[in-house]
Coordinates of C-alpha atoms and ligand atoms in Angstrom, one line a residue:
L1 CA -107.2 -8.1 2.0
R2 CA -110.1 -10.1 0.5
R3 CA -110.2 -7.9 -2.5
L4 CA -106.6 -8.5 -2.9
T5 CA -107.0 -12.3 -2.9
L6 CA -109.7 -11.9 -5.5
L7 CA -107.4 -9.9 -7.7
L8 CA -104.6 -12.3 -7.3
L9 CA -106.9 -15.1 -8.4
M10 CA -107.9 -13.0 -11.4
L11 CA -104.3 -12.5 -12.3
A12 CA -103.6 -16.2 -12.3
A13 CA -106.5 -16.7 -14.8
L14 CA -105.4 -14.0 -17.2
P15 CA -103.3 -14.6 -20.3
A16 CA -99.5 -14.4 -20.0
W17 CA -97.4 -11.7 -21.5
P18 CA -97.9 -12.4 -25.2
Y19 CA -94.4 -11.6 -26.3
P20 CA -91.1 -13.4 -25.6
V21 CA -89.7 -10.6 -23.4
T22 CA -87.2 -11.5 -20.8
C23 CA -85.2 -9.0 -18.8
S24 CA -82.2 -10.5 -20.6
R25 CA -79.2 -11.1 -18.3
S26 CA -80.9 -9.6 -15.2
S27 CA -83.7 -12.1 -15.2
A28 CA -81.3 -15.0 -14.7
S29 CA -79.4 -13.6 -11.7
I30 CA -81.6 -11.0 -10.1
A31 CA -85.2 -11.4 -8.9
R32 CA -87.3 -8.4 -9.9
D33 CA -89.8 -6.6 -7.7
S34 CA -93.4 -7.0 -8.7
Y35 CA -96.0 -4.3 -8.2
L36 CA -99.7 -4.7 -8.0
V37 CA -101.4 -1.3 -8.2
S38 CA -105.2 -1.1 -7.9
V39 CA -106.8 2.3 -7.9
V40 CA -110.1 4.1 -8.5
F41 CA -110.1 7.5 -10.3
N42 CA -112.8 9.9 -9.2
D43 CA -113.2 12.7 -11.7
V44 CA -115.4 14.8 -9.5
N45 CA -112.8 15.5 -6.7
L46 CA -109.8 14.5 -8.8
E47 CA -108.7 11.7 -6.5
V48 CA -107.0 8.4 -7.3
S49 CA -107.3 6.1 -4.4
G50 CA -106.3 2.5 -3.8
Y51 CA -103.2 0.5 -2.9
V52 CA -99.9 -0.7 -4.1
L53 CA -98.6 -4.1 -3.1
V54 CA -94.9 -4.5 -3.7
N55 CA -93.1 -7.8 -3.5
H56 CA -89.5 -6.6 -3.0
V57 CA -86.5 -8.9 -2.9
N58 CA -83.4 -7.7 -1.1
R59 CA -80.8 -8.1 -3.9
L60 CA -78.0 -6.6 -1.9
N61 CA -75.5 -8.1 0.4
R62 CA -76.7 -6.4 3.5
A63 CA -79.7 -6.3 5.7
F64 CA -82.2 -3.4 5.7
D65 CA -84.3 -2.1 8.6
E66 CA -85.8 0.7 6.5
L67 CA -87.1 1.3 3.0
Y68 CA -87.8 4.5 1.1
F69 CA -90.5 5.1 -1.5
H70 CA -90.8 8.1 -3.7
V71 CA -94.2 9.9 -3.4
Y72 CA -93.8 12.6 -6.0
P73 CA -97.4 14.0 -5.9
N74 CA -96.3 16.0 -2.9
A75 CA -94.1 18.1 -5.1
F76 CA -97.3 19.6 -6.5
A77 CA -98.6 20.8 -3.1
A78 CA -98.6 24.5 -4.3
K79 CA -101.0 23.5 -7.1
G80 CA -103.2 21.4 -4.9
G81 CA -101.6 18.1 -5.6
G82 CA -100.4 15.6 -3.1
I83 CA -100.6 12.1 -1.7
D84 CA -102.1 10.8 1.6
I85 CA -100.7 7.6 2.9
G86 CA -103.3 5.6 4.7
R87 CA -101.7 2.5 6.0
V88 CA -98.4 0.6 5.5
E89 CA -98.1 -3.1 6.1
V90 CA -95.0 -5.2 5.7
N91 CA -95.7 -8.9 5.5
G92 CA -99.1 -8.3 7.0
S93 CA -97.9 -6.3 10.0
P94 CA -98.4 -2.6 10.3
A95 CA -95.2 -0.7 9.8
P96 CA -94.4 2.8 11.1
F97 CA -93.8 5.4 8.3
E98 CA -93.2 9.1 7.8
I99 CA -93.2 11.5 5.0
T100 CA -89.8 13.2 4.6
G101 CA -87.4 14.9 2.2
P102 CA -87.0 18.6 1.3
D103 CA -90.1 18.5 -0.9
K104 CA -91.9 15.8 1.1
T105 CA -91.6 13.4 -1.7
L106 CA -90.2 10.5 0.3
L107 CA -92.0 7.9 2.3
H108 CA -89.8 6.3 4.9
I109 CA -90.9 2.9 6.2
S110 CA -89.4 1.3 9.3
L111 CA -89.4 -2.4 8.8
P112 CA -90.8 -4.5 11.7
R113 CA -88.0 -7.0 11.1
P114 CA -84.7 -6.6 9.2
L115 CA -84.8 -7.6 5.6
K116 CA -81.9 -10.0 5.1
P117 CA -80.1 -10.5 1.8
Q118 CA -82.2 -12.5 -0.7
A119 CA -85.2 -12.3 1.6
A120 CA -88.5 -10.9 0.2
A121 CA -90.9 -8.5 1.8
A122 CA -94.5 -7.8 0.8
I123 CA -95.2 -4.1 1.3
N124 CA -98.8 -2.9 1.1
I125 CA -99.4 0.8 1.0
T126 CA -102.9 2.3 0.8
F127 CA -103.0 5.9 -0.5
T128 CA -105.1 8.7 -2.0
V129 CA -103.6 10.8 -4.7
H130 CA -104.9 14.4 -5.2
V131 CA -104.5 15.3 -8.8
P132 CA -103.9 19.0 -9.3
N133 CA -106.1 20.8 -11.8
T134 CA -103.2 21.9 -14.0
P135 CA -101.6 21.2 -17.4
D136 CA -98.7 18.9 -16.4
R137 CA -97.4 15.4 -16.6
F138 CA -99.1 14.9 -13.3
G139 CA -102.4 16.8 -13.5
Y140 CA -105.9 16.9 -14.8
Y141 CA -106.7 19.6 -17.3
R142 CA -109.6 20.2 -19.8
G143 CA -110.7 16.6 -19.6
I144 CA -107.3 14.9 -19.9
L145 CA -105.9 13.1 -16.9
C146 CA -102.1 12.6 -16.8
L147 CA -100.6 10.4 -14.2
G148 CA -96.9 10.5 -14.3
N149 CA -94.9 9.6 -11.2
W150 CA -98.1 9.3 -9.2
Y151 CA -97.9 6.2 -7.0
P152 CA -95.4 5.1 -4.3
V153 CA -92.4 3.6 -6.0
L154 CA -89.4 2.1 -4.2
A155 CA -86.2 4.1 -4.2
V156 CA -83.0 2.6 -5.5
Y157 CA -80.2 1.7 -3.1
D158 CA -76.7 1.1 -4.3
V159 CA -73.4 0.5 -2.5
D160 CA -71.8 3.7 -3.9
K161 CA -74.4 6.2 -3.0
G162 CA -76.7 4.4 -0.6
W163 CA -80.3 5.4 -1.0
H164 CA -81.1 7.5 -4.1
L165 CA -83.4 10.1 -2.5
D166 CA -83.4 12.8 -5.1
P167 CA -86.3 15.3 -4.8
Y168 CA -88.6 15.9 -7.7
Y169 CA -87.0 18.0 -10.5
P170 CA -89.7 20.1 -12.1
H171 CA -87.8 21.2 -15.3
G172 CA -86.8 17.7 -16.3
E173 CA -86.4 14.3 -14.7
S174 CA -84.7 13.1 -11.5
F175 CA -86.1 9.6 -11.7
H176 CA -84.2 6.4 -11.1
F177 CA -86.1 3.2 -10.5
Y178 CA -85.6 -0.6 -10.5
F179 CA -86.8 -2.6 -13.5
S180 CA -89.9 -4.3 -12.2
D181 CA -93.1 -6.1 -13.3
Y182 CA -96.5 -4.5 -12.9
E183 CA -100.1 -5.4 -12.8
L184 CA -102.3 -2.3 -12.8
F185 CA -106.1 -2.2 -12.2
F186 CA -107.3 1.2 -13.1
A187 CA -111.0 2.0 -12.4
A188 CA -112.3 5.0 -14.2
P189 CA -115.8 6.5 -14.5
P190 CA -117.7 5.2 -17.6
G191 CA -116.7 6.9 -20.8
Y192 CA -113.0 7.3 -20.1
I193 CA -110.6 6.0 -22.7
V194 CA -107.5 4.9 -20.7
A195 CA -104.0 4.5 -21.9
A196 CA -101.4 3.0 -19.5
T197 CA -97.9 1.5 -19.4
G198 CA -98.3 -2.2 -20.3
I199 CA -100.5 -4.3 -22.5
L200 CA -104.2 -4.2 -21.9
V201 CA -105.1 -7.7 -20.8
G202 CA -108.7 -7.2 -19.8
W203 CA -111.5 -4.9 -18.7
E204 CA -114.8 -5.1 -17.0
M205 CA -117.5 -3.0 -15.4
R206 CA -117.3 -3.1 -11.6
N207 CA -119.4 -1.0 -9.2
G208 CA -120.2 1.4 -12.0
F209 CA -116.6 1.9 -12.9
N210 CA -114.8 0.7 -16.0
V211 CA -111.8 -1.3 -14.8
T212 CA -108.9 -1.9 -17.2
H213 CA -106.1 -4.3 -16.3
W214 CA -102.6 -3.6 -17.6
R215 CA -99.6 -5.8 -17.4
S216 CA -96.0 -4.8 -18.0
I217 CA -92.7 -6.6 -17.6
C218 CA -89.3 -5.0 -17.0
V219 CA -90.5 -1.5 -16.7
R220 CA -89.0 1.2 -14.4
E221 CA -92.4 2.8 -13.6
I222 CA -96.0 3.0 -14.9
A223 CA -97.9 6.0 -16.2
V224 CA -101.6 6.6 -17.2
A225 CA -103.3 9.0 -19.5
A226 CA -107.1 9.1 -19.7
S227 CA -109.8 11.2 -21.3
K228 CA -113.5 10.9 -22.3
N229 CA -112.6 12.8 -25.4
Y230 CA -109.8 10.6 -26.7
V231 CA -110.0 9.1 -30.2
V232 CA -107.6 6.2 -30.8
S233 CA -105.8 5.1 -33.9
S234 CA -103.4 2.2 -34.1
T235 CA -100.9 0.5 -36.4
R236 CA -98.5 -2.3 -36.4
I237 CA -94.8 -2.2 -37.0
G238 CA -93.3 -5.8 -36.9
N239 CA -94.5 -7.3 -33.6
V240 CA -95.3 -4.0 -32.0
T241 CA -98.8 -2.4 -31.9
I242 CA -98.7 1.3 -31.7
Y243 CA -101.6 3.5 -30.5
S244 CA -102.2 7.2 -30.8
Y245 CA -104.6 8.9 -28.4
Y246 CA -105.7 12.3 -29.5
L247 CA -108.5 14.9 -29.2
P248 CA -111.2 14.6 -32.0
Q249 CA -110.4 18.0 -33.4
H250 CA -106.8 16.9 -34.0
K251 CA -107.5 13.8 -36.0
N252 CA -105.1 14.5 -38.8
L253 CA -102.2 15.3 -36.5
G254 CA -103.1 12.5 -34.1
E255 CA -102.8 10.1 -37.1
Y256 CA -99.6 11.8 -38.1
A257 CA -98.2 11.3 -34.6
L258 CA -99.0 7.6 -35.0
K259 CA -97.1 7.4 -38.3
V260 CA -94.1 9.2 -36.8
A261 CA -94.2 6.9 -33.7
G262 CA -94.2 3.9 -36.1
N263 CA -91.3 5.2 -38.1
S264 CA -89.4 6.0 -35.0
I265 CA -89.9 2.5 -33.5
R266 CA -88.9 1.1 -36.9
V267 CA -85.6 3.0 -37.4
F268 CA -84.5 2.9 -33.8
S269 CA -85.2 -0.8 -33.7
E270 CA -83.1 -1.2 -36.9
H271 CA -80.2 0.8 -35.7
Y272 CA -80.1 0.3 -31.9
G273 CA -81.9 -3.0 -31.4
P274 CA -85.5 -4.1 -31.3
Y275 CA -88.1 -2.3 -29.2
P276 CA -88.6 -4.9 -26.4
Y277 CA -92.3 -4.4 -25.6
P278 CA -95.3 -5.5 -27.5
E279 CA -97.2 -2.2 -27.3
Y280 CA -96.5 1.6 -27.4
R281 CA -98.8 4.5 -26.8
V282 CA -98.5 8.2 -27.8
C283 CA -101.0 10.3 -25.8
E284 CA -102.0 13.9 -26.5
S285 CA -101.9 15.8 -23.2
Y286 CA -101.9 19.3 -21.8
G287 CA -98.5 20.4 -20.5
W288 CA -95.9 23.1 -20.5
F289 CA -93.4 20.6 -22.0
G290 CA -93.1 19.3 -25.5
G291 CA -93.3 15.7 -24.5
M292 CA -92.6 13.3 -21.6
E293 CA -91.4 9.8 -21.6
Y294 CA -92.6 6.8 -19.6
P295 CA -92.2 3.1 -20.3
M296 CA -94.3 2.1 -23.3
L297 CA -96.2 5.4 -23.1
V298 CA -95.3 9.0 -23.9
L299 CA -97.2 12.2 -23.4
I300 CA -97.1 14.8 -26.2
S301 CA -98.2 18.4 -25.6
E302 CA -101.5 19.4 -27.2
R303 CA -99.9 22.6 -28.4
L304 CA -98.0 20.6 -31.0
Y305 CA -101.1 19.1 -32.6
R306 CA -101.3 22.1 -35.0
I307 CA -100.7 22.1 -38.8
R308 CA -98.1 24.8 -38.5
R309 CA -96.3 22.8 -35.8
K310 CA -96.4 19.5 -37.6
W311 CA -92.6 19.4 -37.9
S312 CA -92.1 20.1 -34.2
L313 CA -94.7 17.4 -33.4
E314 CA -92.6 15.0 -35.5
I315 CA -89.3 15.8 -33.8
V316 CA -90.8 15.6 -30.3
V317 CA -92.5 12.3 -31.0
A318 CA -89.2 11.0 -32.3
H319 CA -87.4 12.3 -29.2
E320 CA -89.8 10.8 -26.7
T321 CA -89.8 7.5 -28.6
A322 CA -86.0 7.4 -28.5
H323 CA -86.3 7.5 -24.7
Q324 CA -87.8 4.0 -24.9
W325 CA -84.1 3.0 -25.6
W326 CA -82.4 5.7 -23.5
Y327 CA -83.8 5.7 -19.9
V328 CA -86.7 3.3 -20.3
T329 CA -84.6 0.2 -21.1
V330 CA -81.0 1.4 -20.9
G331 CA -81.4 2.4 -17.3
D332 CA -79.6 5.6 -16.4
D333 CA -79.9 7.7 -13.3
E334 CA -81.7 10.8 -14.6
A335 CA -81.0 12.8 -11.4
N336 CA -77.2 12.3 -11.3
E337 CA -76.4 11.7 -15.0
P338 CA -79.2 13.1 -17.1
W339 CA -76.8 13.3 -20.1
M340 CA -77.1 9.5 -20.5
D341 CA -80.7 9.7 -21.6
E342 CA -81.5 13.3 -22.6
A343 CA -78.5 13.9 -24.9
F344 CA -79.1 10.5 -26.4
A345 CA -82.8 11.1 -27.1
E346 CA -81.9 14.6 -28.4
Y347 CA -79.3 13.3 -30.8
S348 CA -81.6 10.4 -31.7
Q349 CA -84.2 12.9 -33.0
V350 CA -81.5 14.1 -35.5
L351 CA -80.7 10.5 -36.4
Y352 CA -84.4 9.8 -36.9
V353 CA -84.5 12.6 -39.5
E354 CA -81.2 11.4 -41.1
W355 CA -82.6 7.9 -41.5
I356 CA -86.1 8.9 -42.7
Y357 CA -85.3 12.1 -44.7
G358 CA -81.5 12.1 -45.3
A359 CA -78.4 13.8 -44.0
E360 CA -79.1 17.3 -45.3
K361 CA -82.5 17.5 -43.5
A362 CA -80.8 16.1 -40.4
E363 CA -78.2 18.8 -40.5
E364 CA -81.0 21.4 -40.6
V365 CA -82.6 19.8 -37.5
F366 CA -79.3 19.7 -35.8
N367 CA -78.7 23.4 -36.5
S368 CA -82.2 24.6 -35.4
W369 CA -82.7 22.3 -32.4
I370 CA -79.2 21.9 -31.0
R371 CA -76.5 24.1 -32.3
R372 CA -78.3 27.4 -32.5
P373 CA -79.9 27.1 -29.1
Y374 CA -76.5 26.2 -27.6
Y375 CA -74.7 29.1 -29.2
A376 CA -77.5 31.5 -28.4
Y377 CA -77.1 30.5 -24.7
L378 CA -73.4 31.1 -24.9
D379 CA -74.0 34.4 -26.7
R380 CA -76.1 35.6 -23.8
G381 CA -72.9 35.4 -21.8
R382 CA -74.0 32.3 -19.9
E383 CA -71.5 29.9 -18.4
D384 CA -70.5 26.8 -20.3
R385 CA -70.8 23.7 -18.1
A386 CA -69.8 20.1 -18.3
V387 CA -72.5 17.8 -19.7
A388 CA -72.0 15.1 -17.1
L389 CA -73.3 17.0 -14.0
S390 CA -76.4 16.1 -12.0
V391 CA -79.7 18.0 -12.6
W392 CA -79.0 19.8 -9.2
D393 CA -75.7 21.2 -10.4
Y394 CA -77.2 23.4 -13.1
R395 CA -78.1 26.9 -12.1
D396 CA -81.5 27.0 -13.8
A397 CA -83.6 25.3 -16.4
S398 CA -82.0 27.2 -19.3
Q399 CA -78.6 26.1 -18.2
Y400 CA -79.8 22.6 -17.8
Y401 CA -81.4 22.4 -21.3
A402 CA -78.5 24.2 -23.1
T403 CA -75.9 22.0 -21.5
V404 CA -77.5 18.5 -21.1
Y405 CA -79.7 18.6 -24.2
N406 CA -78.0 20.9 -26.7
K407 CA -74.4 20.6 -25.8
G408 CA -74.9 17.0 -24.7
A409 CA -76.2 16.0 -28.2
Y410 CA -73.5 18.1 -29.8
V411 CA -70.9 16.1 -27.9
L412 CA -72.4 12.8 -29.1
R413 CA -72.2 14.1 -32.7
L414 CA -68.6 14.9 -32.1
L415 CA -68.0 11.4 -30.7
R416 CA -69.5 10.1 -33.9
Y417 CA -67.0 12.0 -35.9
M418 CA -64.1 11.0 -33.7
M419 CA -65.0 7.3 -33.9
G420 CA -66.3 7.2 -37.4
D421 CA -69.9 6.1 -38.3
Q422 CA -69.3 2.4 -38.2
K423 CA -67.8 2.3 -34.7
F424 CA -70.2 4.9 -33.3
F425 CA -73.3 3.0 -34.4
E426 CA -71.8 -0.2 -33.3
L427 CA -71.3 1.5 -29.9
L428 CA -75.0 2.5 -29.7
R429 CA -76.0 -1.1 -30.6
R430 CA -73.7 -2.6 -28.0
L431 CA -74.9 -0.1 -25.4
Y432 CA -78.4 -1.2 -25.9
Q433 CA -77.5 -4.9 -26.1
E434 CA -75.4 -4.9 -23.0
Y435 CA -77.3 -2.4 -20.8
R436 CA -80.9 -3.1 -21.7
F437 CA -82.8 -3.6 -18.4
R438 CA -79.7 -2.7 -16.5
F439 CA -78.4 0.4 -14.8
V440 CA -75.8 2.2 -16.8
R441 CA -73.4 5.0 -15.9
I442 CA -71.4 7.4 -18.0
A443 CA -68.3 5.6 -17.0
D444 CA -69.7 2.3 -18.4
F445 CA -70.5 4.1 -21.6
A446 CA -67.0 5.5 -21.8
R447 CA -65.5 2.1 -21.2
L448 CA -67.7 0.5 -23.8
A449 CA -66.8 3.3 -26.3
E450 CA -63.1 2.5 -25.8
K451 CA -63.7 -1.2 -26.2
V452 CA -65.6 -0.7 -29.5
Y453 CA -63.2 1.9 -30.8
G454 CA -60.2 -0.2 -29.8
R455 CA -58.3 2.8 -28.6
D456 CA -58.1 5.2 -25.7
L457 CA -60.8 7.8 -25.5
D458 CA -59.9 9.5 -22.2
W459 CA -58.9 12.6 -24.1
F460 CA -62.4 12.8 -25.4
F461 CA -64.4 12.0 -22.3
N462 CA -62.2 14.1 -20.0
Y463 CA -62.7 17.2 -21.9
W464 CA -66.0 17.0 -23.7
V465 CA -68.1 15.1 -21.1
Y466 CA -66.5 15.7 -17.7
S467 CA -65.2 19.3 -18.3
A468 CA -66.8 22.6 -19.1
G469 CA -65.9 24.7 -22.1
T470 CA -65.7 24.6 -25.9
A471 CA -62.6 24.7 -28.0
S472 CA -61.6 26.6 -31.1
Y473 CA -58.9 26.1 -33.7
A474 CA -57.5 28.3 -36.5
V475 CA -55.5 28.0 -39.7
D476 CA -51.9 28.8 -38.7
R477 CA -50.3 28.3 -42.0
F478 CA -51.5 27.5 -45.5
T479 CA -49.0 27.1 -48.3
Y480 CA -48.7 25.3 -51.5
K481 CA -46.2 24.7 -54.2
E482 CA -46.5 23.3 -57.7
T483 CA -44.5 20.1 -58.1
A484 CA -44.2 17.5 -60.8
F485 CA -46.8 15.4 -59.0
G486 CA -49.4 18.1 -58.5
C487 CA -49.9 20.8 -55.9
E488 CA -48.3 20.0 -52.6
V489 CA -50.4 21.7 -49.9
T490 CA -49.4 22.3 -46.3
V491 CA -51.9 23.3 -43.7
V492 CA -51.0 23.9 -40.1
V493 CA -53.9 24.0 -37.7
K494 CA -53.5 25.3 -34.2
Q495 CA -55.7 25.1 -31.1
V496 CA -56.6 28.7 -30.1
S497 CA -58.7 28.1 -27.1
P498 CA -58.8 27.0 -24.3
R499 CA -55.3 28.4 -23.6
D500 CA -54.7 26.4 -20.5
R501 CA -55.2 22.8 -21.7
L502 CA -54.9 20.7 -24.8
V503 CA -58.1 19.5 -26.4
P504 CA -57.1 17.0 -29.1
V505 CA -59.5 16.4 -31.9
Y506 CA -59.8 14.9 -35.3
M507 CA -60.5 18.1 -37.3
P508 CA -62.2 18.3 -40.7
V509 CA -60.0 20.4 -42.9
T510 CA -61.4 21.3 -46.3
I511 CA -59.2 22.4 -49.2
R512 CA -61.0 24.1 -52.0
G513 CA -59.7 24.9 -55.5
E514 CA -61.5 26.5 -58.5
R515 CA -63.1 23.3 -59.5
T516 CA -62.8 20.8 -56.7
A517 CA -62.9 20.5 -52.9
K518 CA -61.6 17.8 -50.6
T519 CA -62.0 17.3 -46.9
F520 CA -59.3 15.6 -44.8
R521 CA -59.5 14.3 -41.2
L522 CA -56.6 15.9 -39.4
W523 CA -55.5 15.0 -35.9
V524 CA -54.9 18.2 -34.0
N525 CA -53.2 17.8 -30.7
G526 CA -52.4 21.4 -30.0
T527 CA -51.0 21.5 -33.5
G528 CA -51.9 19.5 -36.6
V529 CA -49.9 19.4 -39.8
L530 CA -51.6 18.3 -43.0
K531 CA -49.3 17.7 -46.0
T532 CA -51.1 16.5 -49.1
Y533 CA -51.3 16.7 -52.8
F534 CA -54.2 18.5 -54.3
G535 CA -55.3 18.2 -57.9
E536 CA -55.3 21.9 -58.7
R537 CA -54.1 25.1 -57.2
P538 CA -55.8 25.5 -53.8
V539 CA -57.8 28.7 -53.2
T540 CA -59.0 28.4 -49.6
V541 CA -58.7 26.1 -46.7
I542 CA -61.5 25.8 -44.1
V543 CA -61.1 24.3 -40.6
D544 CA -64.2 22.6 -39.2
D545 CA -66.5 23.3 -42.1
G546 CA -69.8 21.9 -40.8
D547 CA -68.9 22.9 -37.2
I548 CA -68.2 19.4 -35.9
V549 CA -66.3 20.7 -32.8
P550 CA -68.5 22.7 -30.4
G551 CA -67.2 26.2 -30.2
R552 CA -66.8 28.8 -32.8
E553 CA -63.5 28.8 -34.8
K554 CA -61.9 32.2 -35.2
G555 CA -59.7 32.3 -38.2
S556 CA -61.0 29.0 -39.4
Q557 CA -60.7 30.0 -43.0
S558 CA -57.7 31.1 -44.9
T559 CA -57.6 32.3 -48.5
A560 CA -54.9 33.2 -51.0
P561 CA -52.3 30.7 -50.0
V562 CA -48.8 31.7 -50.3
A563 CA -46.8 29.8 -52.9
A564 CA -43.9 28.3 -51.1
P565 CA -40.5 29.8 -52.2
E566 CA -38.6 27.8 -54.7
S567 CA -35.3 26.3 -53.5
L568 CA -32.8 24.0 -54.9
Y569 CA -34.3 21.2 -52.8
D570 CA -37.7 21.8 -54.5
L571 CA -36.1 21.3 -57.9
L572 CA -34.9 17.8 -56.9
P573 CA -38.2 16.1 -58.1
Y574 CA -37.9 17.8 -61.5
L575 CA -34.2 16.8 -61.8
A576 CA -35.2 13.3 -60.8
V577 CA -37.9 13.1 -63.3
A578 CA -35.7 14.6 -66.0
A579 CA -32.9 12.1 -65.2
T580 CA -35.3 9.1 -65.2
Y581 CA -36.8 10.2 -68.5
G582 CA -33.4 10.6 -70.1
V583 CA -32.1 7.3 -68.9
A584 CA -35.3 5.6 -70.0
S585 CA -35.1 7.1 -73.4
L586 CA -31.6 6.0 -74.0
L587 CA -32.4 2.5 -72.9
L588 CA -35.4 2.3 -75.2
L589 CA -33.4 3.6 -78.1
R590 CA -30.8 0.9 -77.6
L591 CA -33.4 -1.9 -77.2
Y592 CA -35.5 -0.9 -80.2
R593 CA -32.8 -0.2 -82.7
K594 CA -32.1 -3.9 -83.6
P595 CA -35.6 -5.2 -83.9
V596 CA -36.6 -2.3 -86.1
E597 CA -33.8 -3.1 -88.5
K598 CA -34.9 -6.7 -88.5
R599 CA -38.5 -5.9 -89.3
E600 CA -37.4 -3.7 -92.2
H601 CA -35.3 -6.5 -93.5
Q602 CA -38.2 -9.0 -93.3
A603 CA -40.5 -6.6 -95.0
T604 CA -38.2 -6.2 -97.8
K605 CA -37.8 -9.9 -98.1
S606 CA -41.5 -10.6 -98.2
S607 CA -42.3 -7.9 -100.6
G608 CA -39.6 -9.4 -102.8
R609 CA -41.3 -12.7 -102.6
E610 CA -44.6 -11.3 -103.5
S611 CA -43.2 -9.8 -106.6
D612 CA -41.9 -13.3 -107.6
Ligands
LIG1 ZN1 -86.1 13.9 -23.3

């Protein structure tokens, strides 16, 4: 307790958050929890021990006699990881607790006295974390320490679901935390370069340990990466300082990661809204994954710091940086609605390429990272699922990635086509503006999409987000006829599958002639009919050129159009033109006859005068 008082005194003396960040709307109405985390890392036995002091405010309209904290290290029991809880005190009194949950990742605390609405409780938990010797987001491997999801963090409670007690999901994320403020004191043996969520507000040597102090405001959790081998480069983009931590042998790619992180922060800030924190850290780490997102800090796999994988490194850094918008600040529930952040980050990596390198390059990235893996998954005979399911609903990791990441991003690209670029990007900006530092659900996103679009989008969300399956469309009829005004082309597009329900779409329909091509946006609600004039004789028509709609079109292309049979009715335009021409000529003749005579007369007169 004495040590705590000392730390609190230290906190008061330290500089404030140097950046005008507020938790926007939530700061005015809702008090945030604050965490003080103070730990010591021992690199001999790979233990992180200390305490967390949480000042929690009951923001709900009911009293609580229990609280849950997530203690995710226990999910690593098989690899030697875990967390021992020493003591739990609530407002200074010892509180009974137990470790529970199917994977033992929950700490249940019985409160000595009920916590009434608006009341605050100070919960002090002492703990020792055992870090597994393994390459993972929570692990120590070849001199790099990664602490993701490592300390006791309060579970979310809401009126719909009650406590959110999802276990740890090893293939992705099942995290959902309140926006809170953190002070972290991290003591590491001398020589360690430490990166953590927050801004570094101070450091000192204490008892032979190097103690760094980190402060963060409005973050959902905090992570740490540390190594004696780290080399650090930094840059500034606007008001944001960006750091890259990498192994010395990867200097070039470590600096490239810094450049990519800077470009990502810049383009996402421009298109979605400004990155809200003053600092951002990209840390090389050992892991089976490509990258892992935490507030203000991301882990990037060491395997990507290779010259031949430079492009993958770039895409992964862009993806993880995009999570600073999707998950880190726009607060989705990753366990129950992973689409709300993974698909958005996955599609953002394509948008990053579009904004930095152009549309053509972006299309390549879309094809190789999203479309091909999704179709490859379907080609293996795997089941197509809805993108809006929870992480627990997917059968395995491959189904989860193919659906939430690949199909999920595909669906966002489809939404972009349905709404048009202007409205779609306005939607993403509004999403960030209105849900930054707040929880968001897919239903909120759908409502906002309709608001921005100004029209109903149930037909879109019901099928593409909440239902399984793709759809395919075919050219049903393709005819043309030459008229006086050009070539009148008729294209009828029909939905081929699914057979049991309508999947309306705006369908790109491309008509090609010998010299020109033109793409139309055709509304297909079961059937769509395009009647248009084309400047030359059409040769082919292609439905969904560019594969906007997920699902392979069968019979999407039709060649050798049939010239429509001539009928008397078809001759009407010619007759009309001929008649108009005839009448006009007669009128002109009548009108011009007189003046012509007059001019001749005058000419004669003047010439006569000249000769005088
Ligand atoms: Zn991701």
